[in-house]
PDB file of C-alpha atoms in Angstrom:
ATOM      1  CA  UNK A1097       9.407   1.060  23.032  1.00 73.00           C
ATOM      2  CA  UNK A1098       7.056   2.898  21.523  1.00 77.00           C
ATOM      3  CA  UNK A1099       8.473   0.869  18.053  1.00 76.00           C
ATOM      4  CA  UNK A1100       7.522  -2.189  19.302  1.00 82.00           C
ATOM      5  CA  UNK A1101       4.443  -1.188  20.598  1.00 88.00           C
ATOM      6  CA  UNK A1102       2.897  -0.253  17.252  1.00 86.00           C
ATOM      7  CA  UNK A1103       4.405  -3.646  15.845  1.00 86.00           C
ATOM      8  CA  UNK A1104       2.374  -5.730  18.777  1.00 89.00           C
ATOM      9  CA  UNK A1105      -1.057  -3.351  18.506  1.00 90.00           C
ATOM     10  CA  UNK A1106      -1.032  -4.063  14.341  1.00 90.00           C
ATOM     11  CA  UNK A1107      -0.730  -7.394  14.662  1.00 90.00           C
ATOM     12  CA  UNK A1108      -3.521  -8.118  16.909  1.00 92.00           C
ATOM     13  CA  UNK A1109      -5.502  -5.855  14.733  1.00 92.00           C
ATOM     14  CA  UNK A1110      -4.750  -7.707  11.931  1.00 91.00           C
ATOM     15  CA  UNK A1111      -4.942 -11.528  12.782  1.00 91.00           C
ATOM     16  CA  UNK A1112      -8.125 -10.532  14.288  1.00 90.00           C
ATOM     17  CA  UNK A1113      -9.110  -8.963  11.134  1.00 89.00           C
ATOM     18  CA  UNK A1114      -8.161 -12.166   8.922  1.00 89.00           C
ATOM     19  CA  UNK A1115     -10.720 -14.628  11.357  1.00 87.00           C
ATOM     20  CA  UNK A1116     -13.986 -15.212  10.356  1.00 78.00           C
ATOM     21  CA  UNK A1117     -15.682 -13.429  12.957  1.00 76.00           C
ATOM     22  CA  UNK A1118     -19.694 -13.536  12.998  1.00 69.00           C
ATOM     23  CA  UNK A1119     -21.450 -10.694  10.725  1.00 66.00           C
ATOM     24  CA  UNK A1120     -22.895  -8.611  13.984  1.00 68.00           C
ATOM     25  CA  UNK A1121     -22.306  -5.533  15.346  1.00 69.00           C
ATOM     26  CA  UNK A1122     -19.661  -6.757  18.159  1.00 76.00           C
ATOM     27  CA  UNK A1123     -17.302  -7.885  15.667  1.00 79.00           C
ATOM     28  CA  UNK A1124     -17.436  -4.366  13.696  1.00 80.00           C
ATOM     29  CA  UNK A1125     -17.157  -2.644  16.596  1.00 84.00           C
ATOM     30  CA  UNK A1126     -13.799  -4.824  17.775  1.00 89.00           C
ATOM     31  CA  UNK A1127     -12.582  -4.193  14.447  1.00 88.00           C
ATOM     32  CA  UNK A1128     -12.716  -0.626  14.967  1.00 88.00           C
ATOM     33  CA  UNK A1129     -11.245  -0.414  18.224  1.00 91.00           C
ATOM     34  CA  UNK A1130      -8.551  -2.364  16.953  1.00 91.00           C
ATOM     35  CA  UNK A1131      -7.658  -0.072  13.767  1.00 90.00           C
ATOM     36  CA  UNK A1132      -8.004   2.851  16.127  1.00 90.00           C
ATOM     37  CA  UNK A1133      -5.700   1.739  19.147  1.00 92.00           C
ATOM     38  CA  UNK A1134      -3.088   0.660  15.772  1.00 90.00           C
ATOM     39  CA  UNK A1135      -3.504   4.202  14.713  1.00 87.00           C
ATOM     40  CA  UNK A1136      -2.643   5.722  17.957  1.00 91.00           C
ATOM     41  CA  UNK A1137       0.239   3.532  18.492  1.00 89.00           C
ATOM     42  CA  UNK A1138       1.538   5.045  15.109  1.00 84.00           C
ATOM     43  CA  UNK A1139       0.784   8.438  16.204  1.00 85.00           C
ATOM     44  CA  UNK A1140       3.080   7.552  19.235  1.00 87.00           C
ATOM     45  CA  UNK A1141       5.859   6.541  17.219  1.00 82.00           C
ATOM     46  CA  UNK A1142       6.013   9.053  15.242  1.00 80.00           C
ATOM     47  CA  UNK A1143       5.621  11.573  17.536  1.00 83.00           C
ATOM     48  CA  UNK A1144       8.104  10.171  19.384  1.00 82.00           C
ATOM     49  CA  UNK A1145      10.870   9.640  16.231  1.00 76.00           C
ATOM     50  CA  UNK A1146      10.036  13.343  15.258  1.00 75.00           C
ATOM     51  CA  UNK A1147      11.238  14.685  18.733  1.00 75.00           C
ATOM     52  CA  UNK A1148      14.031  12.306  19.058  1.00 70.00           C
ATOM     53  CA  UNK A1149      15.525  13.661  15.956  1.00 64.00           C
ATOM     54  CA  UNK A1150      15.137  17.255  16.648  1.00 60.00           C
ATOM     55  CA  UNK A1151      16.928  16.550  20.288  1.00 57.00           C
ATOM     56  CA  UNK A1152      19.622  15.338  18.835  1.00 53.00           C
ATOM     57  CA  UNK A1153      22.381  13.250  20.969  1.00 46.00           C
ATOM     58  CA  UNK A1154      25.323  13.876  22.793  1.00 43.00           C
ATOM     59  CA  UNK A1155      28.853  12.961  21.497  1.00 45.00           C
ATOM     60  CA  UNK A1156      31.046  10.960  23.604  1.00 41.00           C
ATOM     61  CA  UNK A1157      34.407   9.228  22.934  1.00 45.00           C
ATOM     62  CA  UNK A1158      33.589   5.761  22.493  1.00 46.00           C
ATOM     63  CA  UNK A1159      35.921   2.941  20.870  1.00 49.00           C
ATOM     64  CA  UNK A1160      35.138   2.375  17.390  1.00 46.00           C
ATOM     65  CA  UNK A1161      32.970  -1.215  16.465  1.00 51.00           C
ATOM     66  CA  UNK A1162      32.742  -2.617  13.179  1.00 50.00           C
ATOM     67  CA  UNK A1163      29.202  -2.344  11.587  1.00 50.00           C
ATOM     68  CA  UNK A1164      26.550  -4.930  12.380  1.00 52.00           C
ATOM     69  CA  UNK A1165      25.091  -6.429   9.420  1.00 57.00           C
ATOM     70  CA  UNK A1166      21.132  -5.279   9.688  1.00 54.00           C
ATOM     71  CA  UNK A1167      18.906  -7.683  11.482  1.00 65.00           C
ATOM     72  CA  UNK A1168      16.506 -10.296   9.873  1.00 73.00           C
ATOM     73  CA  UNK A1169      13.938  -9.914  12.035  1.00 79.00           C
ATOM     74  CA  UNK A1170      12.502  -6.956  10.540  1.00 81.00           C
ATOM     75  CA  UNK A1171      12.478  -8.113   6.966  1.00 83.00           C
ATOM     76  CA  UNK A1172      10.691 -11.560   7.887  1.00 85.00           C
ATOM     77  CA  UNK A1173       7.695  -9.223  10.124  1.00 86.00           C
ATOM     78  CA  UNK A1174       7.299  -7.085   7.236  1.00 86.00           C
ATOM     79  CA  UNK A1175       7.233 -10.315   4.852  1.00 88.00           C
ATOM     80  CA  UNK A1176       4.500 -11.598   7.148  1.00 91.00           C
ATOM     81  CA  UNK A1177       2.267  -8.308   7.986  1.00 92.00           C
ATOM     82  CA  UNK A1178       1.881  -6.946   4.542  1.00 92.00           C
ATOM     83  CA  UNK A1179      -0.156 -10.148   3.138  1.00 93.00           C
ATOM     84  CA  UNK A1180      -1.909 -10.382   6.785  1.00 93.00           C
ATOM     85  CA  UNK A1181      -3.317  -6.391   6.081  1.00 94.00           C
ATOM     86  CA  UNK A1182      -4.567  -7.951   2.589  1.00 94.00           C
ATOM     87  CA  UNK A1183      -5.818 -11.013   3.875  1.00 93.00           C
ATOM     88  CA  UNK A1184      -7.552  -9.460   6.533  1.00 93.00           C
ATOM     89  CA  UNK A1185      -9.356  -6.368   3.848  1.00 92.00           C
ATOM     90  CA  UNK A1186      -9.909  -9.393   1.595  1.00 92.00           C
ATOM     91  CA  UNK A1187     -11.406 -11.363   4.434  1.00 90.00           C
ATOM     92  CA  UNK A1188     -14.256  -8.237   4.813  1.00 86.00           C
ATOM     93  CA  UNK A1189     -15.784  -9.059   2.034  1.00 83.00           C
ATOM     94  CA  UNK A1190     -16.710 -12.692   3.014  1.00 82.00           C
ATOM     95  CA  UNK A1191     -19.919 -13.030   3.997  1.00 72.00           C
ATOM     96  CA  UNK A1192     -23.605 -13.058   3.642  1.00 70.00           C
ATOM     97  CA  UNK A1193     -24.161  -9.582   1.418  1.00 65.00           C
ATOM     98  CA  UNK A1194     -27.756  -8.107  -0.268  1.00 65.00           C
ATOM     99  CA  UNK A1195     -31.064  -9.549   1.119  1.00 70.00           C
ATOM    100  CA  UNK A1196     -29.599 -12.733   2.929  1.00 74.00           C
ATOM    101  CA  UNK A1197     -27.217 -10.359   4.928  1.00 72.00           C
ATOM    102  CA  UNK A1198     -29.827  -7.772   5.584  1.00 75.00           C
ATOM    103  CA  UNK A1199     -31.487 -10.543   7.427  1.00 80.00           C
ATOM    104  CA  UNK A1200     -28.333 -11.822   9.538  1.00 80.00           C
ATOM    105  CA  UNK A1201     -27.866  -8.150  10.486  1.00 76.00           C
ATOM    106  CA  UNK A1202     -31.726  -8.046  11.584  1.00 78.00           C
ATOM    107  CA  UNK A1203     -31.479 -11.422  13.722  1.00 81.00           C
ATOM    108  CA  UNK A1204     -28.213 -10.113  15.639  1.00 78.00           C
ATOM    109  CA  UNK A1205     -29.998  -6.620  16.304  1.00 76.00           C
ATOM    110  CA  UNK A1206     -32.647  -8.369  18.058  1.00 78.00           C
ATOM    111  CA  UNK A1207     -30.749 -10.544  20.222  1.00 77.00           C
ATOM    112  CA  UNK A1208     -31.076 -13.755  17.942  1.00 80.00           C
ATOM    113  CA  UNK A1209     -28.539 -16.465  17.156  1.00 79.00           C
ATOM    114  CA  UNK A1210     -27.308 -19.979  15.901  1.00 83.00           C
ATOM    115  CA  UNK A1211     -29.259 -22.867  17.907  1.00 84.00           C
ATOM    116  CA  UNK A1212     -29.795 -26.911  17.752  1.00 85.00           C
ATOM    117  CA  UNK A1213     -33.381 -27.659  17.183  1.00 86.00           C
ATOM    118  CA  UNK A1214     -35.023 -31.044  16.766  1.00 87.00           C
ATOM    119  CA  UNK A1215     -37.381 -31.666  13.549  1.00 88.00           C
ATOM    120  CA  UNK A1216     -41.187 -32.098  14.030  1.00 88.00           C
ATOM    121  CA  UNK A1217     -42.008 -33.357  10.585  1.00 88.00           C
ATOM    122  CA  UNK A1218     -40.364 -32.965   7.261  1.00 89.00           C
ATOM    123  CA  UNK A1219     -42.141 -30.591   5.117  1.00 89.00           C
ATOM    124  CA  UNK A1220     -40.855 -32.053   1.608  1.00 90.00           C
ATOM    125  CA  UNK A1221     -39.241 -34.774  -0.380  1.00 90.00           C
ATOM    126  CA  UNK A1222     -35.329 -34.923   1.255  1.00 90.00           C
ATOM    127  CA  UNK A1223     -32.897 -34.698  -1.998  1.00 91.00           C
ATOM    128  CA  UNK A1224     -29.358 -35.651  -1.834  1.00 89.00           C
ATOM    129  CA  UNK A1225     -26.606 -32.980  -1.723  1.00 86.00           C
ATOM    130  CA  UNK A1226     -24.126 -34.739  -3.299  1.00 85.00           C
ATOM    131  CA  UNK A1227     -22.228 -34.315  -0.138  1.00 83.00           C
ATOM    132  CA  UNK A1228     -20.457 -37.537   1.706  1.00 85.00           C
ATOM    133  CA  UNK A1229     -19.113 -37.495   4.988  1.00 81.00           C
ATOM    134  CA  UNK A1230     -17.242 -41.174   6.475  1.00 83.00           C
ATOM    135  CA  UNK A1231     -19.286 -42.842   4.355  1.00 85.00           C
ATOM    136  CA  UNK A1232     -22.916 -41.029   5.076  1.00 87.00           C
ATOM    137  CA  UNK A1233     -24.733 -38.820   2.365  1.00 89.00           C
ATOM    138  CA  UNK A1234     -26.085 -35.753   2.627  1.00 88.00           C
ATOM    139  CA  UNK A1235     -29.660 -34.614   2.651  1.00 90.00           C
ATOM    140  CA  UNK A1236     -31.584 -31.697   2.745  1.00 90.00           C
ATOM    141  CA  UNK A1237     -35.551 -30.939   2.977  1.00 91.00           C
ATOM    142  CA  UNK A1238     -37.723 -28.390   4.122  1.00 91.00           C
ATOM    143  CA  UNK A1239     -38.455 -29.027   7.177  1.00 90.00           C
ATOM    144  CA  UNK A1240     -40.737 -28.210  10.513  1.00 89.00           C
ATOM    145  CA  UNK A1241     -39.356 -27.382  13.831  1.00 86.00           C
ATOM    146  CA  UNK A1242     -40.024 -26.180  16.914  1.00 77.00           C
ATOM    147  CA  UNK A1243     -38.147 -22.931  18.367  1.00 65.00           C
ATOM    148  CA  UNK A1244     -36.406 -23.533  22.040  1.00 58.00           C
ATOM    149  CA  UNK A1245     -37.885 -20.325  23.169  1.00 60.00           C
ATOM    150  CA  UNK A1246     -41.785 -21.521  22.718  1.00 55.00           C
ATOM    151  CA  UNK A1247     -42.794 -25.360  22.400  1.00 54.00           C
ATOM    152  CA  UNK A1248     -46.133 -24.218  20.534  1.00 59.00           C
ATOM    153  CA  UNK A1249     -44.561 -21.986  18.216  1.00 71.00           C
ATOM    154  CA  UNK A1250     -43.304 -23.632  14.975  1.00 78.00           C
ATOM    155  CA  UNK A1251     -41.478 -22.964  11.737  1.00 81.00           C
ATOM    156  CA  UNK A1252     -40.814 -24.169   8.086  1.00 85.00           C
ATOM    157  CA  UNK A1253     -36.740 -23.999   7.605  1.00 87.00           C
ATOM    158  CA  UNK A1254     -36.431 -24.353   3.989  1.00 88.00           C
ATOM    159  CA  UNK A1255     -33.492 -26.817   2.494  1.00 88.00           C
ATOM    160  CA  UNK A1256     -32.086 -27.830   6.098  1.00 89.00           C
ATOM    161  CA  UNK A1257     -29.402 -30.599   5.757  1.00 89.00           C
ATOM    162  CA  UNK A1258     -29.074 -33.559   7.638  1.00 88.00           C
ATOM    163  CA  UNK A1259     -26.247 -36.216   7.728  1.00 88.00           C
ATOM    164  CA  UNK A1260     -28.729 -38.842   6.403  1.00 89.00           C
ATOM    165  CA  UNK A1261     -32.435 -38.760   5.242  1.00 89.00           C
ATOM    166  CA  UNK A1262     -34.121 -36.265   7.694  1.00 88.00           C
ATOM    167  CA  UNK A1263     -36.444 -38.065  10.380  1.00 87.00           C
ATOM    168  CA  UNK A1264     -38.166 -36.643  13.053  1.00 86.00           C
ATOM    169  CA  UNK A1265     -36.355 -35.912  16.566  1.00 84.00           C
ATOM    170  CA  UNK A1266     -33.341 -35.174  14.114  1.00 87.00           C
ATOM    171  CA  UNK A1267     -31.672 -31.854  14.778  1.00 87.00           C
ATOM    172  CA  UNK A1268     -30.642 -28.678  12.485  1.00 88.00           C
ATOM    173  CA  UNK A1269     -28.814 -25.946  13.090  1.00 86.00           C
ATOM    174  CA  UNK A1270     -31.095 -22.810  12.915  1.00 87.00           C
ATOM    175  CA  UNK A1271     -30.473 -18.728  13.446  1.00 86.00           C
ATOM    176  CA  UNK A1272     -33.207 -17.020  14.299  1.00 84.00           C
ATOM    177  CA  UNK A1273     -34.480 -14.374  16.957  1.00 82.00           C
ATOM    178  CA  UNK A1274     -37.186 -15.400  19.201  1.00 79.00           C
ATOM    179  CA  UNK A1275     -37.769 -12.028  20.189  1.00 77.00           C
ATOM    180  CA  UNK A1276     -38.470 -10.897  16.114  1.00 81.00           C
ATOM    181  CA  UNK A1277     -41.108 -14.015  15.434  1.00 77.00           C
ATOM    182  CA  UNK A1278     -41.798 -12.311  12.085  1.00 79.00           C
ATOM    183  CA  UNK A1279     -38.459 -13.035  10.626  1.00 82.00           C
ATOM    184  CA  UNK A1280     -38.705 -16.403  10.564  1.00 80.00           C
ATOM    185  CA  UNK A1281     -35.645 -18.960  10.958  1.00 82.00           C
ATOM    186  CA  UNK A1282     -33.325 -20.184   8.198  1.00 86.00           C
ATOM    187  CA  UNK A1283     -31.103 -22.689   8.258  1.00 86.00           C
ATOM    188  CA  UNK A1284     -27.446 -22.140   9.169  1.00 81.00           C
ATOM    189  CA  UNK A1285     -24.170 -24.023   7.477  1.00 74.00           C
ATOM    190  CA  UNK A1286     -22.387 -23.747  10.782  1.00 56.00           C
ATOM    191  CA  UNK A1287     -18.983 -24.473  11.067  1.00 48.00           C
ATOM    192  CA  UNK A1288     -15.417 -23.105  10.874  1.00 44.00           C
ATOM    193  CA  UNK A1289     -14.935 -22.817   7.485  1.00 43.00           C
ATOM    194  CA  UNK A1290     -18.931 -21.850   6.854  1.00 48.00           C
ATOM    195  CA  UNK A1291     -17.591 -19.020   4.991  1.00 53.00           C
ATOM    196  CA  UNK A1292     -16.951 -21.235   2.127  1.00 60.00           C
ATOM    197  CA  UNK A1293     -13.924 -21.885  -0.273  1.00 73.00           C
ATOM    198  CA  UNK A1294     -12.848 -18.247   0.023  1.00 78.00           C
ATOM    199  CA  UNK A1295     -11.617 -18.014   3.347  1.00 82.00           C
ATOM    200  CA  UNK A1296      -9.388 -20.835   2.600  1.00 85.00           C
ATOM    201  CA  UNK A1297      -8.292 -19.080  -0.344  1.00 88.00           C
ATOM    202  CA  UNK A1298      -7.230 -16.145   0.932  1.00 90.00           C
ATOM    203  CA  UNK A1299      -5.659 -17.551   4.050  1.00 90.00           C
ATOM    204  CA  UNK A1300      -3.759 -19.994   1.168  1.00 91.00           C
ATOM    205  CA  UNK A1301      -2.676 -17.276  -0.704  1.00 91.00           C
ATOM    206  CA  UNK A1302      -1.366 -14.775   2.062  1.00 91.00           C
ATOM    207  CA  UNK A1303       0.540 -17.715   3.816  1.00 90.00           C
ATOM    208  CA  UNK A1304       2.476 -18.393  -0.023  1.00 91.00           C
ATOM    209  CA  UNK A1305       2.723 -14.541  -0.100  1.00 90.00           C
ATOM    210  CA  UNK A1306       4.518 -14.078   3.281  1.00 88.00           C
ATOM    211  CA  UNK A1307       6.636 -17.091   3.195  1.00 86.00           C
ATOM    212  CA  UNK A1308       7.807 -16.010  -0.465  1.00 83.00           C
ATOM    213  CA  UNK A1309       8.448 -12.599   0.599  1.00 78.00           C
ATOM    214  CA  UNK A1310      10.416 -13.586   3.782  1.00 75.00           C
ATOM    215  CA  UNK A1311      13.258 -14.047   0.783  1.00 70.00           C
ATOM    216  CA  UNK A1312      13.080 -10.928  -1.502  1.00 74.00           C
ATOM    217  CA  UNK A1313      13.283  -8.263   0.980  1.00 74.00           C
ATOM    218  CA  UNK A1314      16.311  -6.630   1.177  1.00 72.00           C
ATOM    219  CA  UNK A1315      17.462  -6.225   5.060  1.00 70.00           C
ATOM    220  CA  UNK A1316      19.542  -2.765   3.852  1.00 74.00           C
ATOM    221  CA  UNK A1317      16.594  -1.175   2.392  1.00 72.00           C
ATOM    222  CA  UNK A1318      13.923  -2.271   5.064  1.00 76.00           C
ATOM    223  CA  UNK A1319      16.032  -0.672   7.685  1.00 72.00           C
ATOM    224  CA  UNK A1320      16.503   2.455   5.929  1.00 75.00           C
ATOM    225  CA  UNK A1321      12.756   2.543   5.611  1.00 72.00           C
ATOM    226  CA  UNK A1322      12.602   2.593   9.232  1.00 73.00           C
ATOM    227  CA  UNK A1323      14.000   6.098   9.694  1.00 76.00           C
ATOM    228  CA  UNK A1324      11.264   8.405   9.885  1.00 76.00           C
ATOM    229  CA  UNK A1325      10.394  10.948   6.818  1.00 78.00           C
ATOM    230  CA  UNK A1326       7.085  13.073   7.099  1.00 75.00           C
ATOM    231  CA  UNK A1327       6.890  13.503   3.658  1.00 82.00           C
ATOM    232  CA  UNK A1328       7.542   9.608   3.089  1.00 84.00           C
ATOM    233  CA  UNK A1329       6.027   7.973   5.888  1.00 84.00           C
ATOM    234  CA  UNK A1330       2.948  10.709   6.128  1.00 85.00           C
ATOM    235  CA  UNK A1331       1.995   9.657   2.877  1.00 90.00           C
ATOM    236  CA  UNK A1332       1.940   5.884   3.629  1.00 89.00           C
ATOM    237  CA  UNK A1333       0.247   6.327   6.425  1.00 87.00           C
ATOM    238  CA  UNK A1334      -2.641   8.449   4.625  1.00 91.00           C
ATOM    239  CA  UNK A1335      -2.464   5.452   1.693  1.00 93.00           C
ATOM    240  CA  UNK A1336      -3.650   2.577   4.271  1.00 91.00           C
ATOM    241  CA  UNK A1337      -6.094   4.804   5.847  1.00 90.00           C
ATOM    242  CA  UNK A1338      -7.475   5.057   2.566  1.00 94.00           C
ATOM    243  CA  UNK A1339      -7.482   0.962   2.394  1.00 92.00           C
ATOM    244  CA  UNK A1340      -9.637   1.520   6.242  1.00 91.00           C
ATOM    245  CA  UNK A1341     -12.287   3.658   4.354  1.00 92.00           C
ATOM    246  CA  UNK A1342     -12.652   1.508   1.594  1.00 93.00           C
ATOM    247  CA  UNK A1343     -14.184  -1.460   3.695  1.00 90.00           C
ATOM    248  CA  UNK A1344     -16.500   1.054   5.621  1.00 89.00           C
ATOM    249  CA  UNK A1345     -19.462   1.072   3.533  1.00 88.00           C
ATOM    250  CA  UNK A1346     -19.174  -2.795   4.181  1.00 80.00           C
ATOM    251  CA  UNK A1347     -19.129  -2.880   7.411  1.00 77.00           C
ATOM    252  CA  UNK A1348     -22.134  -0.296   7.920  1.00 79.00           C
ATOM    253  CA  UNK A1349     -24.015  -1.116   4.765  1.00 76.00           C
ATOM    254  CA  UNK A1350     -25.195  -4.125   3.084  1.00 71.00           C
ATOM    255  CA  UNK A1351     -23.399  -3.689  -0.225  1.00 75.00           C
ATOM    256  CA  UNK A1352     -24.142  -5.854  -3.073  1.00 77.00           C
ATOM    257  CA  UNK A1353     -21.826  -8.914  -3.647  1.00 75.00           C
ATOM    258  CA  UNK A1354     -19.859  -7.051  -6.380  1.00 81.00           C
ATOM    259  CA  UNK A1355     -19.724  -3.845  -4.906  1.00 85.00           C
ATOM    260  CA  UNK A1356     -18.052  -5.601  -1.494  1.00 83.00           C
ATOM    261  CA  UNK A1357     -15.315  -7.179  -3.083  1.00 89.00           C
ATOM    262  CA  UNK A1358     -14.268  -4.696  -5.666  1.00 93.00           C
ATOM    263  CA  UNK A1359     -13.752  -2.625  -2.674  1.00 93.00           C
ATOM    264  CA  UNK A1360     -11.892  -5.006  -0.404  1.00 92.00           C
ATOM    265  CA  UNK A1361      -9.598  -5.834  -3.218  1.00 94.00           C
ATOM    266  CA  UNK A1362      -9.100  -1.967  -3.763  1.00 95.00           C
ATOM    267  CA  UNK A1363      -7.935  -1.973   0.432  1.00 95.00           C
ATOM    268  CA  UNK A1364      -5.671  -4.848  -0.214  1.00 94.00           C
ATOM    269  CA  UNK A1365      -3.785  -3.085  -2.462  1.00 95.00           C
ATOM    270  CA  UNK A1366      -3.140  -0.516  -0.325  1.00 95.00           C
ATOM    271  CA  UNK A1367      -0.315  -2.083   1.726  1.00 93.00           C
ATOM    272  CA  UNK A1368       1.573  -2.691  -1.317  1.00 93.00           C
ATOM    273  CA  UNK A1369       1.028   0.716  -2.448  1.00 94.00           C
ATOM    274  CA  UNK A1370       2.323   2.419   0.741  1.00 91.00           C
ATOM    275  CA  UNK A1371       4.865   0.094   0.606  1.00 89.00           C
ATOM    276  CA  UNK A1372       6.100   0.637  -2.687  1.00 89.00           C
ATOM    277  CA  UNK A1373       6.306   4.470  -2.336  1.00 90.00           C
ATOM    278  CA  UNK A1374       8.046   4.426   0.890  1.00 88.00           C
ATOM    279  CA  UNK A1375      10.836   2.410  -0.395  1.00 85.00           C
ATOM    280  CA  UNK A1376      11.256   4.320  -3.743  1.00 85.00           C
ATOM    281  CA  UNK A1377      11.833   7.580  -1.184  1.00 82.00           C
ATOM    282  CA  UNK A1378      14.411   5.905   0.951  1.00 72.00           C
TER     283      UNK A1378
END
């Protein structure tokens, strides 16, 4: 029970690791909870496998059945969860980082967010992005608007695109905080995928990885990985809280660009490490 309850609380922790959740403190803070409910789960089992072992069972005469050939099921979760835990460290490191995500962190803290606001007057000479979509190019311009939370209070929202030349009583997507005038507004690429080409990489990648590895696993060794070593499993453990630490300073510090991914591909490798030293102790 306790088994499959560690399976279930990892996987929620890491699915909602790999989604592009919004850069505010909420999501952080989920994050956390997650990885900390995963860890106690953990804790559980192997409390629980440690105890079971030292009881010890009771011999009765049963009749003799031949060996069962080891399941698949475990194999093909492990095939899946190890490229999910680097997807989702990899997936830390995509975002808005240095001054620009200084300034997402500020709106958030003061209550701001993502709204629809119509254009007064364009501030500049549109220029096309290069961008078509069914058929329509893209524009942007600097551009006036007004802020939903004051009809006299205005703002410039430099390179705001627009399906189409920008006209007035158009609309663009702006984040800003009404209660934080001072930091002005900015224009926000909303969507899904706003994170750019790198969230589809890494959700590319980890989905090759894990249906790949669903082959090369060997079902004998997996399940012999399963029985429970301290000096094994302790260590594993310790590796992939390592891979945790590593995206802290991310998650409570606006790192530079560099510094961000370096270490989320540092916790990425950390499954793989764990993984590789558990099954060359087996």
């Amino acid at each position: 029970m306790t088994g499959i309850l560690m399976v279930a609380a990892v996987s929620v922790t890491l699915i909602v690791g790999i989604l592009p959740l919004p850069t505010r403190a909420e999501a952080r803070d989920l994050r956390l909870a997650l990885f900390g409910c995963s860890l106690l789960c953990v804790l559980m089992w192997m409390t629980v496998s440690v105890r079971s072992r030292r009881a010890g069972g009771v011999e009765v005469d049963k009749p003799v059945r031949p060996a069962r050939r080891p399941s698949r099921s475990l194999p093909v979760l492990l095939a899946v969860l190890l490229p999910l835990a680097s997807g989702a460290a990899l997936v830390q490191a995509v975002g808005p980082d240095g001054e620009p995500g200084r300034w997402v962190s500020e709106v958030y803290t003061a209550g701001g967010g993502v709204r629809e606001v119509p254009i007064e007057r364009t501030a500049s000479e549109p220029w096309p992005t290069g961008v078509n979509v069914n058929g329509v190019d893209e524009y942007a311009a600097d551009v006036v608007v007004t802020r939903f939370d004051d009809s006299s209070r205005r703002t410039t929202v430099r390179g705001a695109r627009t399906l189409g030349v920008p006209d007035e009583g158009d609309t663009v997507t702006v984040m800003y905080a009404p209660g934080r005038p001072g930091l002005g507004g900015r224009y926000h690429d909303s969507g899904f995928f706003s994170g750019g080409l790198a969230l589809l990489w890494i959700w590319a990648v980890a989905l090759f990885v894990a249906a790949f590895g669903c082959g090369i696993f060997d079902r004998a060794g997996v399940h012999a990985a399963r029985r429970l070593r301290g000096e094994v499993h302790g260590v594993a453990a310790l590796v992939l809280c390592l891979g945790v630490l590593l995206l802290l300073p991310g998650a409570f510090f606006q790192t530079p660009t560099w510094a961000g991914w370096l270490l989320a591909l540092a916790a990425a490798c950390t499954p793989w490490l764990a993984l590789t030293w558990v099954m060359k102790r087996v």
